[in-house]
C-alpha positions as semicolon CSV with decimal commas, in nm:
position;residue;x (nm);y (nm);z (nm)
1;Y;1,385;3,030;-3,161
2;Q;1,641;3,126;-2,898
3;R;1,813;3,366;-3,136
4;A;1,482;3,524;-3,238
5;F;1,385;3,566;-2,873
6;D;1,727;3,711;-2,785
7;L;1,689;3,961;-3,069
8;G;1,361;4,086;-2,923
9;E;1,091;3,865;-3,073
10;R;0,837;3,841;-2,789
11;G;0,546;3,683;-2,971
12;L;0,364;3,439;-2,749
13;D;0,385;3,160;-3,008
14;V;0,763;3,198;-3,036
15;A;0,811;3,212;-2,659
16;Q;0,592;2,909;-2,597
17;A;0,772;2,706;-2,862
18;L;1,108;2,805;-2,715
19;V;0,997;2,721;-2,361
20;S;0,869;2,382;-2,477
21;M;1,200;2,303;-2,644
22;L;1,399;2,413;-2,340
23;T;1,190;2,216;-2,091
24;E;1,202;1,905;-2,308
25;R;1,580;1,926;-2,279
26;G;1,570;1,987;-1,902
27;R;1,697;2,342;-1,939
28;W;1,473;2,477;-1,665
29;E;1,683;2,784;-1,580
30;D;1,681;2,896;-1,944
31;A;1,306;2,835;-1,970
32;D;1,252;3,036;-1,651
33;E;1,458;3,322;-1,794
34;V;1,241;3,325;-2,109
35;M;0,929;3,333;-1,893
36;R;1,067;3,618;-1,683
37;K;1,142;3,825;-1,994
38;L;0,801;3,744;-2,137
39;Q;0,638;3,848;-1,810
40;E;0,790;4,194;-1,852
41;Q;0,575;4,231;-2,164
42;L;0,258;4,038;-2,078
43;V;0,026;3,997;-1,786
44;F;0,036;3,631;-1,693
45;H;-0,284;3,447;-1,615
46;G;-0,443;3,109;-1,674
47;A;-0,244;2,844;-1,855
48;L;0,055;3,072;-1,917
49;A;0,088;3,150;-1,545
50;R;0,046;2,781;-1,465
51;R;0,327;2,684;-1,702
52;A;0,551;2,956;-1,557
53;A;0,474;2,835;-1,202
54;E;0,566;2,477;-1,291
55;I;0,893;2,595;-1,445
56;A;0,968;2,804;-1,135
57;M;0,918;2,493;-0,920
58;Q;1,171;2,307;-1,134
59;T;1,423;2,584;-1,063
60;R;1,346;2,546;-0,692
61;N;1,203;2,896;-0,665
62;G;0,898;2,819;-0,451
63;E;0,818;3,182;-0,379
64;R;0,797;3,273;-0,749
65;A;0,605;2,953;-0,820
66;E;0,343;3,042;-0,558
67;E;0,311;3,396;-0,690
68;L;0,259;3,269;-1,044
69;A;0,022;2,994;-0,928
70;R;-0,210;3,255;-0,782
71;L;-0,220;3,421;-1,124
72;A;-0,320;3,088;-1,279
73;A;-0,660;3,088;-1,111
74;P;-0,931;3,004;-1,364
75;V;-1,207;3,253;-1,435
76;E;-1,457;3,014;-1,279
77;D;-1,329;2,859;-0,958
78;A;-1,302;2,482;-0,992
79;Y;-1,169;2,200;-0,780
80;P;-0,888;2,086;-1,018
81;Y;-0,719;2,425;-0,977
82;H;-0,715;2,384;-0,599
83;V;-0,574;2,030;-0,626
84;W;-0,295;2,161;-0,849
85;L;-0,234;2,465;-0,627
86;G;-0,233;2,251;-0,312
87;R;0,031;2,021;-0,459
88;L;0,241;2,314;-0,579
89;V;0,225;2,502;-0,250
90;T;0,314;2,183;-0,062
91;A;0,611;2,127;-0,293
92;A;0,718;2,482;-0,211
93;G;0,734;2,379;0,156
94;H;0,404;2,515;0,286
95;D;0,228;2,203;0,411
96;A;-0,053;2,375;0,600
97;E;-0,142;2,604;0,311
98;G;-0,126;2,309;0,073
99;E;-0,363;2,114;0,295
100;G;-0,601;2,411;0,299
101;E;-0,611;2,420;-0,082
102;L;-0,666;2,044;-0,101
103;R;-0,949;2,065;0,154
104;R;-1,102;2,347;-0,055
105;A;-1,089;2,117;-0,357
106;V;-1,259;1,831;-0,172
107;A;-1,534;2,067;-0,051
108;F;-1,650;2,151;-0,404
109;P;-1,991;1,993;-0,474
110;D;-1,861;1,850;-0,802
111;A;-1,520;1,745;-0,666
112;G;-1,396;1,421;-0,813
113;W;-1,245;1,144;-0,608
114;D;-0,903;1,257;-0,733
115;A;-0,928;1,553;-0,494
116;T;-0,979;1,312;-0,204
117;A;-0,687;1,099;-0,322
118;A;-0,463;1,408;-0,334
119;L;-0,567;1,514;0,017
120;A;-0,525;1,160;0,152
121;A;-0,176;1,135;-0,001
122;H;-0,084;1,473;0,147
123;L;-0,198;1,374;0,494
124;A;-0,023;1,037;0,473
125;Q;0,301;1,207;0,371
126;L;0,275;1,420;0,682
127;G;0,240;1,103;0,891
128;R;-0,129;1,167;0,961
129;K;-0,255;0,830;0,839
130;A;-0,565;0,834;1,062
131;D;-0,670;1,170;0,914
132;A;-0,600;1,038;0,564
133;E;-0,818;0,735;0,622
134;A;-1,096;0,953;0,769
135;V;-1,100;1,160;0,449
136;V;-1,136;0,843;0,243
137;E;-1,417;0,719;0,467
138;E;-1,602;1,048;0,411
139;L;-1,576;0,983;0,038
140;R;-1,702;0,626;0,086
141;A;-2,022;0,765;0,239
142;K;-2,080;0,990;-0,064
143;L;-2,014;0,744;-0,346
144;P;-2,281;0,509;-0,477
145;P;-2,164;0,158;-0,377
146;R;-2,188;0,037;-0,735
147;Y;-1,915;0,279;-0,849
148;A;-1,710;0,314;-0,530
149;A;-1,456;0,030;-0,545
150;L;-1,197;0,171;-0,788
151;P;-1,193;0,531;-0,660
152;L;-1,176;0,407;-0,303
153;A;-0,894;0,168;-0,390
154;Q;-0,688;0,452;-0,529
155;C;-0,768;0,676;-0,233
156;Y;-0,676;0,405;0,017
157;E;-0,352;0,349;-0,171
158;A;-0,276;0,722;-0,152
159;A;-0,355;0,715;0,221
160;G;-0,108;0,432;0,274
161;R;-0,373;0,174;0,357
162;L;-0,257;-0,093;0,116
163;D;-0,467;-0,366;0,280
164;R;-0,787;-0,167;0,222
165;A;-0,667;-0,069;-0,127
166;E;-0,614;-0,432;-0,222
167;Q;-0,960;-0,522;-0,092
168;S;-1,119;-0,243;-0,297
169;Y;-0,921;-0,333;-0,609
170;N;-1,046;-0,689;-0,578
171;E;-1,402;-0,560;-0,544
172;A;-1,352;-0,351;-0,858
173;L;-1,239;-0,658;-1,051
């Protein structure tokens, strides 16, 4: 696959197979180089841009990762994209922008509790445990009590409130 690509084969199936093989072997720089050459030929969007952004993060190129992540936006805006983007932007060193994306995710009417867990974990990592717990408490008010224990346990754990997490896990059992 590498030889075919080096000789000019730029078919998407060949490039994706090569990138998969390279990333499986931890050859992130080589995978990034394949993606850069492929990007000269194709307009990246969706899943391809997302894969390229994740590879760029592995090569510690946060600026390129952010640029590619913006191209990965789905046709229909959805909360999972904003959770992913928030985590990526935070990993690139932009905590405030990452928080903004995570808050956008939580604000979606159909947002799952995983968005709240991601935001709570983000806030806890920044040392804002009170804010993290407040986000979880907002979720508690929205969830039907019958189904709340497990999601709340995982959100409390993400927020660093292990005592509350243990209590909720016990309720779930």
